[in-house]
mmCIF file with all atom_site columns, C-alpha atoms in Angstrom:
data_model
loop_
_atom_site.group_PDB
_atom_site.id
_atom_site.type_symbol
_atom_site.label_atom_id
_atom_site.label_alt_id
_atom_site.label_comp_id
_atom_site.label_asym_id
_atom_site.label_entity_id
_atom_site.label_seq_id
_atom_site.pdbx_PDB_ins_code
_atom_site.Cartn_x
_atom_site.Cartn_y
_atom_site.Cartn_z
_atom_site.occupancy
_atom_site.B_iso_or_equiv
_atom_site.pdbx_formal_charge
_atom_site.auth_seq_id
_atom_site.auth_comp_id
_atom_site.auth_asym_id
_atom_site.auth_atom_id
_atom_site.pdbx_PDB_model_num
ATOM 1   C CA . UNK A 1 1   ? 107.044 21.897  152.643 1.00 0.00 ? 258 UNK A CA 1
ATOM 2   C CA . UNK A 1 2   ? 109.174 23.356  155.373 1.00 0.00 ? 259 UNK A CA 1
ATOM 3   C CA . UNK A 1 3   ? 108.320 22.098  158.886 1.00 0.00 ? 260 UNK A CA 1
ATOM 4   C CA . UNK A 1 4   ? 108.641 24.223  161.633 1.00 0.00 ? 261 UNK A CA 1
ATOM 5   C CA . UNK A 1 5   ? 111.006 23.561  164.395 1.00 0.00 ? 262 UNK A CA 1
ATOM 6   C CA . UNK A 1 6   ? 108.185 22.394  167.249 1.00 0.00 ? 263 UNK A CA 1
ATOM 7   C CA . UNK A 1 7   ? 107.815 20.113  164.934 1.00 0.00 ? 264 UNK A CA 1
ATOM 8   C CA . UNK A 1 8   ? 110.626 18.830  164.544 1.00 0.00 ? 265 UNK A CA 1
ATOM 9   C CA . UNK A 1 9   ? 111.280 19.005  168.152 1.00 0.00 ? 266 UNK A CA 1
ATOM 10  C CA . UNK A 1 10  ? 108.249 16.389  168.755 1.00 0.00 ? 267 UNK A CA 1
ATOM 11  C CA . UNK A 1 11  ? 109.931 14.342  166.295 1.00 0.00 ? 268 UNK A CA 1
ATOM 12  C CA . UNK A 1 12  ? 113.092 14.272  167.730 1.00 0.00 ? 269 UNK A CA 1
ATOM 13  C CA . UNK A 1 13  ? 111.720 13.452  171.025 1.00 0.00 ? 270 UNK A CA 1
ATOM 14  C CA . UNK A 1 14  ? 109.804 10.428  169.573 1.00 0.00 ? 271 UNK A CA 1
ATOM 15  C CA . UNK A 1 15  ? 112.925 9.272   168.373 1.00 0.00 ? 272 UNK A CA 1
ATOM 16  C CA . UNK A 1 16  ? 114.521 9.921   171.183 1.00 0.00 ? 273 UNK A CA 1
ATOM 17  C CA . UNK A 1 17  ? 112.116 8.066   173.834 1.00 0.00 ? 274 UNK A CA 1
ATOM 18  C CA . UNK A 1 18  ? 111.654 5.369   170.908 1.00 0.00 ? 275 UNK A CA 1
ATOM 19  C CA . UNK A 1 19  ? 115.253 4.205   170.639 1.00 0.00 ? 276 UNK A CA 1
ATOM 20  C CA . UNK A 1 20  ? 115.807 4.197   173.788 1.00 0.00 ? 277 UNK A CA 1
ATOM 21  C CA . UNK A 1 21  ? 113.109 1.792   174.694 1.00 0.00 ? 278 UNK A CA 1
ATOM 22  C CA . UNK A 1 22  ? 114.525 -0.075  171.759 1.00 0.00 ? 279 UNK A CA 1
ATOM 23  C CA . UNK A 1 23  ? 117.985 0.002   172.378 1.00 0.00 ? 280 UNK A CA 1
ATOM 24  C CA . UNK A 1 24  ? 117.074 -1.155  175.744 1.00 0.00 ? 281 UNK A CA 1
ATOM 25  C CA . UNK A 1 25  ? 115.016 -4.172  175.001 1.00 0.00 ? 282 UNK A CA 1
ATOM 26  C CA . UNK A 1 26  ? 117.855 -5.186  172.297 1.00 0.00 ? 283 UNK A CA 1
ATOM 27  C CA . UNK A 1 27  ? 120.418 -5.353  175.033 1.00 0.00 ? 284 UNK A CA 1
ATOM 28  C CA . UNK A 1 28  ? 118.136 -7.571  177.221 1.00 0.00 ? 285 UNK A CA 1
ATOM 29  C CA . UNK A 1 29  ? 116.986 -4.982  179.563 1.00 0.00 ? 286 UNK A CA 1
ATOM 30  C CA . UNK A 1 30  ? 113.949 -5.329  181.736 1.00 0.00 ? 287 UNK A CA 1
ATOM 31  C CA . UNK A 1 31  ? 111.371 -2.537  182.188 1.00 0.00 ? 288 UNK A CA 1
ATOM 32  C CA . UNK A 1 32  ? 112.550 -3.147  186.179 1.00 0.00 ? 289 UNK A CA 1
ATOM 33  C CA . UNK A 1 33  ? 115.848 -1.660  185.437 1.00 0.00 ? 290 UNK A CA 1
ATOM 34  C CA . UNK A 1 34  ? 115.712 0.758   183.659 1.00 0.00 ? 291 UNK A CA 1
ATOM 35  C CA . UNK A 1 35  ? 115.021 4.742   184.639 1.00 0.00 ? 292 UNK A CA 1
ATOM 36  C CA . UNK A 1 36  ? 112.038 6.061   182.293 1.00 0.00 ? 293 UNK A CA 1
ATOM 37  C CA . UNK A 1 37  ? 111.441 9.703   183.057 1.00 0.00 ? 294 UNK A CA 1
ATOM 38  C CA . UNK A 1 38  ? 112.950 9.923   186.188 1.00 0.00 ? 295 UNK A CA 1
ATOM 39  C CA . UNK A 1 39  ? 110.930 6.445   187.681 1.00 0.00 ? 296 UNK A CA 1
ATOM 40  C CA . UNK A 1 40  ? 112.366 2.872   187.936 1.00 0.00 ? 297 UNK A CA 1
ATOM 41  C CA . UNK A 1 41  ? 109.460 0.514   188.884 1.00 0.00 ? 298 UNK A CA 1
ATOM 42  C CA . UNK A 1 42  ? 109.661 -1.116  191.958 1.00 0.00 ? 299 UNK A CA 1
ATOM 43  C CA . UNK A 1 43  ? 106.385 -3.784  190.875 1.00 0.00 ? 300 UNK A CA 1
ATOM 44  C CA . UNK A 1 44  ? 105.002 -5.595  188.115 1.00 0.00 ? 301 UNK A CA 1
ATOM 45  C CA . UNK A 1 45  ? 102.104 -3.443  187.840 1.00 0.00 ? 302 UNK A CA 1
ATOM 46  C CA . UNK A 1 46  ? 104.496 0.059   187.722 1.00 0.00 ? 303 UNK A CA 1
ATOM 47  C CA . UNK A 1 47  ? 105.794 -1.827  184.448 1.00 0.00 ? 304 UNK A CA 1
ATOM 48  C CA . UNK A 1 48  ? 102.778 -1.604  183.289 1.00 0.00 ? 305 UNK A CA 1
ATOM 49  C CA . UNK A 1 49  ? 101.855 1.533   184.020 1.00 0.00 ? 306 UNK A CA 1
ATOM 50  C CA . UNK A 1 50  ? 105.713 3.234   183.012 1.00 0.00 ? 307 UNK A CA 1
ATOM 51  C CA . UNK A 1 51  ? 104.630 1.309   179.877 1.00 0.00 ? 308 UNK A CA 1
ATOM 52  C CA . UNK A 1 52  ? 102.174 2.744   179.053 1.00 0.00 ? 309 UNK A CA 1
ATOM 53  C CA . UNK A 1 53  ? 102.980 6.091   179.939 1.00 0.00 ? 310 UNK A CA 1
ATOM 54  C CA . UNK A 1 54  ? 105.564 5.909   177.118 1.00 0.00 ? 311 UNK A CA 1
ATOM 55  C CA . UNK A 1 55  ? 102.990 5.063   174.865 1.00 0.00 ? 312 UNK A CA 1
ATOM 56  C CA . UNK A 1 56  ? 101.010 7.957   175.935 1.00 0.00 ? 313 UNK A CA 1
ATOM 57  C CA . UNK A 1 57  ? 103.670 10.476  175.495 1.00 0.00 ? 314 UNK A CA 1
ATOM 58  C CA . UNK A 1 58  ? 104.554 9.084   172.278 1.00 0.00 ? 315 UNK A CA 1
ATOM 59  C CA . UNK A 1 59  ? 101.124 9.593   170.745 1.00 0.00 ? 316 UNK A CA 1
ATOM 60  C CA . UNK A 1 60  ? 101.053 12.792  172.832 1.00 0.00 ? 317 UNK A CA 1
ATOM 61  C CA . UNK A 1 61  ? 104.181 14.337  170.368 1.00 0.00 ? 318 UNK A CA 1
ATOM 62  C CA . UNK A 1 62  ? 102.843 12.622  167.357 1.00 0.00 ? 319 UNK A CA 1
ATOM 63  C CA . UNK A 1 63  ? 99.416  14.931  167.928 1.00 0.00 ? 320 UNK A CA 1
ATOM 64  C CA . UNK A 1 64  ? 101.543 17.789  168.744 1.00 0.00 ? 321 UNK A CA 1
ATOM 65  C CA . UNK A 1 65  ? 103.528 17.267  165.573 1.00 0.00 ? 322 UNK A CA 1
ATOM 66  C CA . UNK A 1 66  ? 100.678 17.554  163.091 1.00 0.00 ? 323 UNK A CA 1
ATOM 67  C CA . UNK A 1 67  ? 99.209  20.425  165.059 1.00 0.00 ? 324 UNK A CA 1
ATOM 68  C CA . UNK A 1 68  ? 102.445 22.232  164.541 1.00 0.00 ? 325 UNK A CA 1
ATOM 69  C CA . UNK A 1 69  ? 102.311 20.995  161.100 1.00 0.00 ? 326 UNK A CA 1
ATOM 70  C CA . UNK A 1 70  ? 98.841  21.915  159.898 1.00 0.00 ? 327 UNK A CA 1
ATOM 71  C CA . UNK A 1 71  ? 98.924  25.774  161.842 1.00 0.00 ? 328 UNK A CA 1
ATOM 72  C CA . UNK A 1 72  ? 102.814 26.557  161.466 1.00 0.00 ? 329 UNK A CA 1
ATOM 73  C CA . UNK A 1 73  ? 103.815 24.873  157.912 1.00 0.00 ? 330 UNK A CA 1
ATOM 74  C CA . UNK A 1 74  ? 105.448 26.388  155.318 1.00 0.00 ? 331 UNK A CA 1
ATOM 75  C CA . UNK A 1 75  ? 104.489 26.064  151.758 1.00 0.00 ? 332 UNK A CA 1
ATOM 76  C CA . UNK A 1 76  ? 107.977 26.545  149.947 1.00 0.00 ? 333 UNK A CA 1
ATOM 77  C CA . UNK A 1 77  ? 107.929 29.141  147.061 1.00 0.00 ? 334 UNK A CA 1
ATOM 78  C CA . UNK A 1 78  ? 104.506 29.707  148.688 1.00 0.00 ? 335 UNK A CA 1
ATOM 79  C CA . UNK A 1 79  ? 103.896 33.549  147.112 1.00 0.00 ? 336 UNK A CA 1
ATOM 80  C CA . UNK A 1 80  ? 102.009 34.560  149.486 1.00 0.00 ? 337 UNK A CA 1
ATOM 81  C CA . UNK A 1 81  ? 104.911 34.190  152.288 1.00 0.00 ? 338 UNK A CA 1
ATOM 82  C CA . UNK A 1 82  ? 105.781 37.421  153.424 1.00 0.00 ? 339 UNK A CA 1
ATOM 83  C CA . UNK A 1 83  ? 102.618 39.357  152.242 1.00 0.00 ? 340 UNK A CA 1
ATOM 84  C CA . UNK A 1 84  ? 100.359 40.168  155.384 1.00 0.00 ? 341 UNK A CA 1
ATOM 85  C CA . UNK A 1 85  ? 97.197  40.973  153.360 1.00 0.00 ? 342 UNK A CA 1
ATOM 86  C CA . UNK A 1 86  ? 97.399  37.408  151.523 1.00 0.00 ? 343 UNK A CA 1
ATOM 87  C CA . UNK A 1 87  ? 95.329  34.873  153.304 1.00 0.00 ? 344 UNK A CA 1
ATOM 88  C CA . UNK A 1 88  ? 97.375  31.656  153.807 1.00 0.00 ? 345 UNK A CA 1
ATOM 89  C CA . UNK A 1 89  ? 96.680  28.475  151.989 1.00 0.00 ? 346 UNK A CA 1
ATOM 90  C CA . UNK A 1 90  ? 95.446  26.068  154.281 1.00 0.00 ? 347 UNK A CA 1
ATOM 91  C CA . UNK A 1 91  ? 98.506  23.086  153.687 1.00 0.00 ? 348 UNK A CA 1
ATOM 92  C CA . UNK A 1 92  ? 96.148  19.792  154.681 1.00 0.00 ? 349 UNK A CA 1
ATOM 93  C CA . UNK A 1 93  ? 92.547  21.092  153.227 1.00 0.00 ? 350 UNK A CA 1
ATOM 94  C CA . UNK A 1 94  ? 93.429  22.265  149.796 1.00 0.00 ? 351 UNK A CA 1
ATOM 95  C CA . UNK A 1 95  ? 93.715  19.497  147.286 1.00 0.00 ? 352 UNK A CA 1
ATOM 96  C CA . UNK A 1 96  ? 95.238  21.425  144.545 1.00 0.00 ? 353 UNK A CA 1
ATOM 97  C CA . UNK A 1 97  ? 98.336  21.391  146.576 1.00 0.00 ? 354 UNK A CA 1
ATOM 98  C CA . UNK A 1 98  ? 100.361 17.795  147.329 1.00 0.00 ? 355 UNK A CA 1
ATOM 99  C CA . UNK A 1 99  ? 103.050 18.067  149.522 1.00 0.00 ? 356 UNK A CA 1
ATOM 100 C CA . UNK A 1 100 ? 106.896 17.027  148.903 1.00 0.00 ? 357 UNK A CA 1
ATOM 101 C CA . UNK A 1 101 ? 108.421 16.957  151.916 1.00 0.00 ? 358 UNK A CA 1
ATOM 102 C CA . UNK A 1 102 ? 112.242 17.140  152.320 1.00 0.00 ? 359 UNK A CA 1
ATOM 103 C CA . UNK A 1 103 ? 114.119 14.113  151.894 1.00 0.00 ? 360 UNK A CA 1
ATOM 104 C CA . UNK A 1 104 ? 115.817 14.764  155.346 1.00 0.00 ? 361 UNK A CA 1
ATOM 105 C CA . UNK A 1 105 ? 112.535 15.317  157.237 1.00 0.00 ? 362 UNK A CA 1
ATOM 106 C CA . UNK A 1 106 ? 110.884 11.840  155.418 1.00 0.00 ? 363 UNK A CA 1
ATOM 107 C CA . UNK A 1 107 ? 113.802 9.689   156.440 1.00 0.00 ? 364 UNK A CA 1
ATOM 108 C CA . UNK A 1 108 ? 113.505 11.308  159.627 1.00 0.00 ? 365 UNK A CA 1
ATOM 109 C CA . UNK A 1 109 ? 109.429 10.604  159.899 1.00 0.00 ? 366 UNK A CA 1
ATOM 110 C CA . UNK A 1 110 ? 110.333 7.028   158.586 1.00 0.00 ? 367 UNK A CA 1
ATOM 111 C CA . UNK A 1 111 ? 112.908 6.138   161.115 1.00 0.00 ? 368 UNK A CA 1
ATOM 112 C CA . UNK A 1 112 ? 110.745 7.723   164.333 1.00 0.00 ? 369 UNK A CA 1
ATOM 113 C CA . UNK A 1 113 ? 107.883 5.424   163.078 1.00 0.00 ? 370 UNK A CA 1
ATOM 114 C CA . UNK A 1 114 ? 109.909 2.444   162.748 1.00 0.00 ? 371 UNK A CA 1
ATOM 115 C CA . UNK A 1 115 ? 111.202 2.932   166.638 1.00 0.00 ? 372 UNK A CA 1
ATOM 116 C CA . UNK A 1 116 ? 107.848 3.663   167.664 1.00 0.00 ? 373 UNK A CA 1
ATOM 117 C CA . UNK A 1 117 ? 106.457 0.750   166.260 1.00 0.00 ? 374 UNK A CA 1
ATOM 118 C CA . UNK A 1 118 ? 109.470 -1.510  167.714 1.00 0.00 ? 375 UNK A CA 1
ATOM 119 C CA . UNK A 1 119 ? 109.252 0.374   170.995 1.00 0.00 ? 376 UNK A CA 1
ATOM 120 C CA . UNK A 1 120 ? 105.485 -0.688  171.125 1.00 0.00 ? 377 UNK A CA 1
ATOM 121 C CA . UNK A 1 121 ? 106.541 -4.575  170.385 1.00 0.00 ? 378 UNK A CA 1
ATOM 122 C CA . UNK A 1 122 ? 109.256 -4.066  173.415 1.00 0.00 ? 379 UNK A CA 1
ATOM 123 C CA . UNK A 1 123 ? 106.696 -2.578  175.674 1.00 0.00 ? 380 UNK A CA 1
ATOM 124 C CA . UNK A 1 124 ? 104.122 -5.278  174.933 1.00 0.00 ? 381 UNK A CA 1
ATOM 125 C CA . UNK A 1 125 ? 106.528 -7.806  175.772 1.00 0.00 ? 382 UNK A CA 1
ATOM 126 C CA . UNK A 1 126 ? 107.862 -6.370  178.958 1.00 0.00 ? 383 UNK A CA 1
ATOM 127 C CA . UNK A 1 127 ? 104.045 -6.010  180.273 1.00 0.00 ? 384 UNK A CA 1
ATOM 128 C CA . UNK A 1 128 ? 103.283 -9.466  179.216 1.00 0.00 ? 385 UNK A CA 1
ATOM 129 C CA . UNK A 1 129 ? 106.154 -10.686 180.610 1.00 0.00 ? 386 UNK A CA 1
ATOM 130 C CA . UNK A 1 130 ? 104.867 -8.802  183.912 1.00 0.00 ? 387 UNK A CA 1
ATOM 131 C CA . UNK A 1 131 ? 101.870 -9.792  183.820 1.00 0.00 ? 388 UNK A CA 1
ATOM 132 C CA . UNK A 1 132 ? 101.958 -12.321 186.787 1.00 0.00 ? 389 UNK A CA 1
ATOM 133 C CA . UNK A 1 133 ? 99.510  -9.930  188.628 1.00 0.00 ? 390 UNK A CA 1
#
């Protein structure tokens, strides 16, 4: 399967906005210090709420991803690529068709979930932390 860019543009974000929430609570950081899209919170409840913002958008590019995936992917060797009067296969709904994706884009998928999952762990601990409100 080929992905299309968008996708891979969601991913990259992901990792992106995943590491450096990680790399951030690795070092020792605070949600109070650090910058997260343009905003450094001035209270216990903006940590919170910058929290889960990050969440959001994270989930946000994950839904975007598959969207791009299911309605823009690219069956490789498909043979009806190129021919405009052959109706597309339809990548997630046809079950004679399993997917092999590249061994690029899978490490890739592996390592975004990986930060997103240790971003979430960071996030829940800075809010918790917080949480003297």
């Amino acid at each position: 399967m080929i992905e299309p860019r968008e996708s891979k543009n969601c991913r990259r974000n992901t990792i992106v906005l995943s590491g450096m929430l990680v790399f951030a609570g690795l070092a020792g950081a605070d949600l109070h210090s650090l910058n997260l899209f343009g905003i450094r919170p001035a209270s216990d409840w903006g940590v919170a709420v910058l929290g889960v913002a990050a969440i959001v958008a994270q989930l946000y590019w994950y839904v975007q991803r598959f969207q791009h995936l299911l309605e823009d992917g690219i069956l490789e060797g498909d043979p009806t690529m190129g021919n405009p009067h052959a109706s597309p296969q339809r990548i997630f709904w046809n079950p004679a068709i399993t997917l092999v994706r590249k061994r690029a884009d899978l490490f890739s998928n592996w390592v975004a979930l990986l930060l997103t999952i240790l971003s979430w762990w960071f996030i829940a601990t800075w809010i918790f932390d917080a949480s003297s409100w």
